[in-house]
Amino acid sequence: MQRRDFLLGLAAFIALLPSKVLAALWNKAAFESVLLNDASRHLDINAEIPSADIQIIAPDRAENGAIVQVEVKSNIVNTEAIAIFVEKNPTPLIANFMFSNGAEPYVVTRIKMAETSDIKIVVKVGGRYFTNAKNVVVLENGCG
Amino acid sequence: MDNMKMRAQLKGDFVEVKVLMSHPMETGRRKDDFDRLVPAHFVQLLTATLNGKAVLEAQWGTGVSKNPYLTFRLKGAKVGDIVAVTWYDNHGATATQDIAVTSA
């Protein structure tokens, strides 16, 4: 093999690398699940314990389902991850946030809601899962 | 798509980081004016670091709103520390930006 061909091949391989690494990291099965239970199962969520120590701030009524701001704070010690689900969305898993090195278990983000539904939060603490939910009435669908 | 807006402010015992990204976040279910499906195009992974050390990893689906907004908080960070955020989308595009922590 010519040195140049080898280098071109190597460059191509490196160019391809990030998407492959990403595909391995991103939980495709969970994000493409159309049922909330399937999405939870693909995240290895088991035996959810209801907890009022998970604070969810979201509007009671959303005029526009395309942008619903949600704030989530976990007061449970050693929270590792916060997953956000919208039960009645075409794909219920919205996001999964994993915290480390001093990041607080706190996020504010904006999500799409297809229709009136619960926003369900699942918090991971060690091998245990805690949950809470907040209902949001959606006046105009946001999942074009 | 490189106009990520960021702010990192010290607020008492934590630093609050706010990020506004520019991204279409297409679900793959929307139809255009000619009734053709617009292909899915969305951020799948977002990572944040504090002085190069990983603090947050977020995996996203298509349910995050267009032009994603995110706030997160870091304990133990101080003025002058560098917070960097990088996203990767399903088309292989990526953007990264960093900012120094300021006092509120």
Coordinates of N, CA, C and O in Angstrom, one line a residue, chain A residues 29-141:
Chain A
A29 N -32.6 2.3 21.2 CA -33.8 1.5 21.5 C -34.8 2.2 22.4 O -36.0 2.3 22.2
A30 N -34.2 2.9 23.4 CA -35.0 3.6 24.4 C -35.7 4.9 23.7 O -36.8 5.1 23.9
F31 N -34.9 5.6 22.9 CA -35.4 6.8 22.3 C -36.4 6.6 21.2 O -37.2 7.4 20.9
E32 N -36.3 5.4 20.6 CA -37.3 5.1 19.5 C -38.5 4.3 20.0 O -39.4 4.0 19.2
S33 N -38.5 4.0 21.3 CA -39.7 3.2 21.8 C -40.9 4.1 21.7 O -40.9 5.3 22.1
V34 N -42.1 3.5 21.3 CA -43.3 4.3 21.2 C -44.2 4.1 22.5 O -45.1 4.9 22.7
L35 N -43.8 3.2 23.3 CA -44.5 3.0 24.6 C -43.6 3.4 25.8 O -42.4 3.0 25.8
L36 N -44.1 4.1 26.7 CA -43.3 4.6 27.9 C -42.6 3.4 28.6 O -41.5 3.4 28.9
N37 N -43.4 2.3 28.7 CA -42.8 1.1 29.4 C -41.6 0.5 28.7 O -40.7 0.1 29.4
D38 N -41.7 0.5 27.4 CA -40.6 0.0 26.6 C -39.4 0.9 26.7 O -38.2 0.4 26.9
A39 N -39.6 2.2 26.7 CA -38.5 3.1 26.8 C -37.8 3.0 28.2 O -36.6 2.9 28.3
S40 N -38.6 2.8 29.2 CA -38.1 2.6 30.6 C -37.3 1.3 30.7 O -36.2 1.3 31.3
R41 N -37.8 0.3 30.1 CA -37.1 -1.0 30.1 C -35.7 -0.9 29.4 O -34.7 -1.4 29.9
H42 N -35.7 -0.2 28.3 CA -34.4 0.0 27.6 C -33.4 0.8 28.4 O -32.2 0.8 28.1
L43 N -33.9 1.6 29.4 CA -33.0 2.4 30.2 C -32.7 1.6 31.5 O -32.1 2.1 32.4
D44 N -33.2 0.3 31.5 CA -33.0 -0.6 32.7 C -33.6 -0.1 34.0 O -33.2 -0.4 35.1
I45 N -34.7 0.7 33.8 CA -35.4 1.2 34.9 C -36.4 0.1 35.5 O -37.1 -0.5 34.7
N46 N -36.2 -0.1 36.8 CA -37.1 -1.1 37.4 C -37.6 -0.6 38.7 O -37.1 0.4 39.3
A47 N -38.7 -1.2 39.2 CA -39.3 -0.9 40.5 C -39.2 0.6 40.9 O -38.5 1.0 41.8
E48 N -40.0 1.4 40.2 CA -39.9 2.9 40.4 C -40.6 3.2 41.7 O -41.7 2.7 42.0
I49 N -39.9 4.0 42.5 CA -40.5 4.4 43.8 C -41.0 5.8 43.8 O -40.2 6.7 43.4
P50 N -42.3 6.1 44.0 CA -42.8 7.5 43.9 C -42.0 8.3 45.0 O -41.8 7.9 46.1
S51 N -41.7 9.6 44.6 CA -40.9 10.4 45.6 C -41.3 11.9 45.4 O -41.2 12.4 44.3
A52 N -41.7 12.5 46.5 CA -42.0 13.9 46.5 C -40.7 14.8 46.5 O -40.7 16.0 46.5
D53 N -39.5 14.1 46.7 CA -38.2 14.8 46.7 C -37.8 15.1 45.3 O -36.6 15.7 45.1
I54 N -38.6 14.8 44.3 CA -38.3 15.3 42.9 C -39.2 16.4 42.6 O -40.4 16.2 42.6
Q55 N -38.7 17.6 42.5 CA -39.5 18.8 42.2 C -39.6 19.0 40.7 O -38.6 19.0 40.0
I56 N -40.8 19.2 40.2 CA -41.0 19.4 38.8 C -41.8 20.8 38.7 O -42.9 20.9 39.2
I57 N -41.2 21.7 37.9 CA -41.9 23.0 37.7 C -42.2 23.1 36.2 O -41.2 23.1 35.4
A58 N -43.4 23.0 35.9 CA -43.9 23.1 34.5 C -45.3 23.8 34.6 O -45.9 23.8 35.6
P59 N -45.7 24.4 33.5 CA -47.0 25.1 33.5 C -48.1 24.1 33.6 O -48.0 23.0 33.2
D60 N -49.2 24.5 34.3 CA -50.4 23.7 34.3 C -51.1 23.6 33.0 O -51.6 22.5 32.6
R61 N -51.0 24.7 32.2 CA -51.6 24.7 30.9 C -50.5 25.3 29.9 O -49.9 26.3 30.2
A62 N -50.3 24.6 28.8 CA -49.3 25.1 27.8 C -50.1 25.6 26.6 O -50.8 24.8 26.0
E63 N -49.9 26.8 26.2 CA -50.6 27.3 25.0 C -50.1 26.6 23.8 O -50.8 26.3 22.9
N64 N -48.8 26.4 23.7 CA -48.1 25.9 22.6 C -47.3 24.7 23.0 O -46.3 24.8 23.7
G65 N -47.7 23.5 22.5 CA -47.0 22.3 22.9 C -45.6 22.2 22.3 O -44.8 21.3 22.6
A66 N -45.2 23.0 21.4 CA -43.9 23.0 20.7 C -42.8 23.4 21.7 O -41.6 23.0 21.6
I67 N -43.2 24.2 22.7 CA -42.2 24.7 23.6 C -42.8 24.7 25.0 O -43.6 25.6 25.4
V68 N -42.5 23.7 25.8 CA -43.0 23.7 27.2 C -41.7 23.6 28.1 O -40.9 22.7 28.0
Q69 N -41.6 24.7 28.9 CA -40.4 24.7 29.7 C -40.6 23.9 31.0 O -41.6 24.0 31.6
V70 N -39.6 23.0 31.3 CA -39.7 22.2 32.4 C -38.4 22.3 33.3 O -37.3 22.3 32.7
E71 N -38.6 22.4 34.6 CA -37.5 22.5 35.5 C -37.6 21.3 36.4 O -38.6 21.1 37.0
V72 N -36.5 20.6 36.6 CA -36.5 19.4 37.4 C -35.3 19.5 38.4 O -34.2 19.8 38.0
K73 N -35.6 19.2 39.7 CA -34.6 19.2 40.7 C -34.8 18.0 41.6 O -35.9 17.7 42.0
S74 N -33.8 17.3 41.8 CA -33.8 16.1 42.6 C -33.2 16.4 44.0 O -32.0 16.9 44.0
N75 N -33.9 16.2 45.1 CA -33.4 16.4 46.4 C -32.9 15.1 47.0 O -32.6 15.1 48.2
I76 N -32.8 14.1 46.2 CA -32.4 12.8 46.7 C -30.9 12.7 46.6 O -30.3 13.0 45.5
V77 N -30.3 12.4 47.7 CA -28.8 12.4 47.8 C -28.3 11.3 46.8 O -28.8 10.3 46.7
N78 N -27.1 11.7 46.2 CA -26.5 10.8 45.2 C -27.3 10.5 44.0 O -27.1 9.5 43.4
T79 N -28.1 11.5 43.6 CA -28.7 11.4 42.3 C -27.7 11.4 41.2 O -26.8 12.2 41.1
E80 N -27.8 10.4 40.3 CA -26.9 10.2 39.2 C -27.4 10.7 37.9 O -26.7 11.2 37.0
A81 N -28.7 10.5 37.7 CA -29.3 10.8 36.4 C -30.8 11.2 36.5 O -31.5 10.8 37.5
I82 N -31.2 12.1 35.6 CA -32.6 12.5 35.5 C -33.1 12.2 34.1 O -32.5 12.7 33.2
A83 N -34.2 11.4 34.0 CA -34.8 11.1 32.7 C -36.1 11.8 32.6 O -36.9 11.8 33.6
I84 N -36.4 12.4 31.5 CA -37.7 13.1 31.3 C -38.5 12.3 30.2 O -38.0 12.0 29.1
F85 N -39.7 12.0 30.6 CA -40.6 11.3 29.6 C -41.9 12.1 29.5 O -42.3 12.8 30.4
V86 N -42.5 12.1 28.3 CA -43.9 12.6 28.1 C -44.7 11.4 27.7 O -44.5 10.9 26.6
E87 N -45.6 11.0 28.6 CA -46.3 9.7 28.4 C -47.0 9.6 27.0 O -46.9 8.5 26.4
K88 N -47.6 10.6 26.6 CA -48.4 10.5 25.3 C -47.8 11.0 24.1 O -48.4 11.2 23.1
N89 N -46.4 11.3 24.1 CA -45.7 11.7 22.9 C -45.5 10.5 22.0 O -45.5 9.3 22.5
P90 N -45.3 10.7 20.7 CA -45.1 9.5 19.8 C -43.9 8.7 20.2 O -43.9 7.5 20.1
T91 N -42.9 9.4 20.7 CA -41.7 8.7 21.4 C -41.6 9.3 22.8 O -41.1 10.4 22.9
P92 N -42.0 8.6 23.8 CA -42.1 9.2 25.2 C -40.8 9.7 25.8 O -40.8 10.6 26.6
L93 N -39.7 9.0 25.5 CA -38.4 9.4 26.1 C -37.9 10.7 25.5 O -37.7 10.8 24.3
I94 N -37.8 11.8 26.3 CA -37.3 13.1 25.8 C -35.9 13.2 25.9 O -35.1 13.6 25.0
A95 N -35.4 13.0 27.2 CA -34.0 13.3 27.5 C -33.5 12.5 28.7 O -34.4 12.2 29.6
N96 N -32.2 12.2 28.8 CA -31.7 11.6 29.9 C -30.4 12.3 30.3 O -29.5 12.3 29.5
F97 N -30.4 12.9 31.4 CA -29.2 13.7 31.9 C -28.4 13.0 32.9 O -29.0 12.5 33.9
M98 N -27.1 12.9 32.7 CA -26.3 12.2 33.7 C -25.2 13.1 34.3 O -24.5 13.8 33.5
F99 N -25.2 13.2 35.6 CA -24.4 14.2 36.3 C -23.2 13.6 36.9 O -23.2 12.4 37.4
S100 N -22.1 14.4 36.9 CA -20.8 13.9 37.6 C -20.0 15.0 38.0 O -20.2 16.2 37.6
N101 N -19.0 14.8 38.9 CA -18.0 15.8 39.3 C -18.6 17.1 39.7 O -18.1 18.2 39.3
G102 N -19.6 17.1 40.6 CA -20.1 18.3 41.2 C -21.3 18.9 40.5 O -21.8 20.0 40.9
A103 N -21.7 18.3 39.4 CA -22.9 18.9 38.7 C -24.1 18.5 39.6 O -24.3 17.4 40.0
E104 N -25.0 19.5 39.9 CA -26.2 19.3 40.7 C -27.2 18.6 39.9 O -27.4 18.8 38.7
P105 N -28.0 17.7 40.6 CA -29.1 17.1 39.8 C -30.3 18.1 39.6 O -31.3 18.1 40.2
Y106 N -30.0 18.9 38.6 CA -30.9 20.1 38.3 C -30.8 20.4 36.9 O -29.7 20.5 36.3
V107 N -32.0 20.5 36.2 CA -32.0 20.9 34.8 C -33.2 21.7 34.5 O -34.3 21.6 35.1
V108 N -33.0 22.7 33.6 CA -34.2 23.4 33.0 C -34.0 23.2 31.5 O -32.9 23.4 30.9
T109 N -35.1 22.7 30.8 CA -35.0 22.6 29.4 C -36.4 22.8 28.8 O -37.4 23.0 29.5
R110 N -36.5 22.9 27.5 CA -37.8 23.1 26.8 C -38.1 21.9 25.9 O -37.2 21.5 25.2
I111 N -39.3 21.4 26.1 CA -39.7 20.1 25.4 C -40.9 20.3 24.6 O -41.7 21.2 24.7
K112 N -41.1 19.3 23.7 CA -42.3 19.3 22.8 C -43.4 18.3 23.5 O -43.0 17.2 23.9
M113 N -44.6 18.7 23.4 CA -45.7 17.9 23.9 C -46.8 17.8 22.9 O -47.4 18.8 22.5
A114 N -47.1 16.5 22.5 CA -48.1 16.3 21.4 C -49.5 16.6 21.9 O -50.3 17.1 21.1
E115 N -49.8 16.3 23.1 CA -51.1 16.5 23.7 C -51.0 16.5 25.2 O -50.0 16.4 25.8
T116 N -52.2 16.8 25.8 CA -52.2 16.8 27.3 C -51.7 15.5 27.8 O -52.1 14.4 27.4
S117 N -50.8 15.6 28.8 CA -50.1 14.4 29.2 C -49.4 14.7 30.5 O -49.2 15.8 30.9
D118 N -49.0 13.6 31.2 CA -48.1 13.7 32.3 C -46.7 13.9 31.8 O -46.3 13.2 30.8
I119 N -45.9 14.8 32.5 CA -44.5 14.7 32.3 C -44.0 13.9 33.4 O -44.2 14.1 34.6
K120 N -43.3 12.8 33.1 CA -42.8 11.8 34.1 C -41.3 11.9 34.2 O -40.6 11.9 33.2
I121 N -40.9 12.0 35.4 CA -39.4 12.1 35.7 C -39.0 10.9 36.4 O -39.7 10.4 37.4
V122 N -37.9 10.3 36.0 CA -37.3 9.1 36.7 C -35.9 9.5 37.1 O -35.1 9.9 36.2
V123 N -35.6 9.4 38.4 CA -34.3 9.7 38.9 C -33.5 8.4 39.3 O -34.1 7.5 39.9
K124 N -32.3 8.3 38.8 CA -31.5 7.2 39.2 C -30.5 7.5 40.3 O -29.8 8.5 40.3
V125 N -30.6 6.6 41.3 CA -29.8 6.8 42.5 C -29.2 5.4 42.8 O -29.9 4.5 43.3
G126 N -27.9 5.2 42.5 CA -27.3 3.8 42.6 C -28.1 2.9 41.6 O -28.4 3.3 40.5
G127 N -28.6 1.8 42.1 CA -29.4 0.9 41.3 C -30.8 1.1 41.5 O -31.7 0.3 41.1
R128 N -31.2 2.2 42.2 CA -32.7 2.4 42.5 C -33.2 3.6 41.7 O -32.5 4.5 41.3
Y129 N -34.5 3.5 41.4 CA -35.2 4.5 40.6 C -36.4 5.1 41.3 O -37.2 4.4 41.9
F130 N -36.4 6.5 41.3 CA -37.5 7.2 42.0 C -38.2 8.0 40.9 O -37.6 8.4 39.9
T131 N -39.5 8.2 41.1 CA -40.3 8.9 40.1 C -41.3 9.9 40.7 O -41.7 9.8 41.8
N132 N -41.6 10.9 39.8 CA -42.7 11.8 40.1 C -43.2 12.3 38.8 O -42.6 12.1 37.7
A133 N -44.4 12.9 38.8 CA -45.0 13.3 37.5 C -45.8 14.6 37.7 O -46.1 15.0 38.8
K134 N -45.9 15.4 36.6 CA -46.7 16.6 36.6 C -47.5 16.6 35.4 O -47.0 16.5 34.3
N135 N -48.8 16.8 35.5 CA -49.7 16.9 34.3 C -49.7 18.3 33.7 O -49.7 19.3 34.4
V136 N -49.6 18.3 32.4 CA -49.7 19.6 31.7 C -50.8 19.5 30.6 O -50.8 18.6 29.8
V137 N -51.7 20.4 30.7 CA -52.8 20.5 29.6 C -52.2 21.3 28.4 O -51.7 22.4 28.6
V138 N -52.2 20.6 27.3 CA -51.7 21.2 26.1 C -52.8 21.7 25.2 O -53.7 20.9 24.8
L139 N -52.8 23.0 24.9 CA -53.9 23.5 24.1 C -53.7 23.4 22.6 O -54.6 23.3 21.8
E140 N -52.4 23.5 22.2 CA -52.0 23.3 20.8 C -50.9 22.4 20.6 O -49.8 22.6 21.2
N141 N -51.1 21.4 19.8 CA -50.1 20.3 19.6 C -48.8 20.8 19.2 O -48.7 21.7 18.3

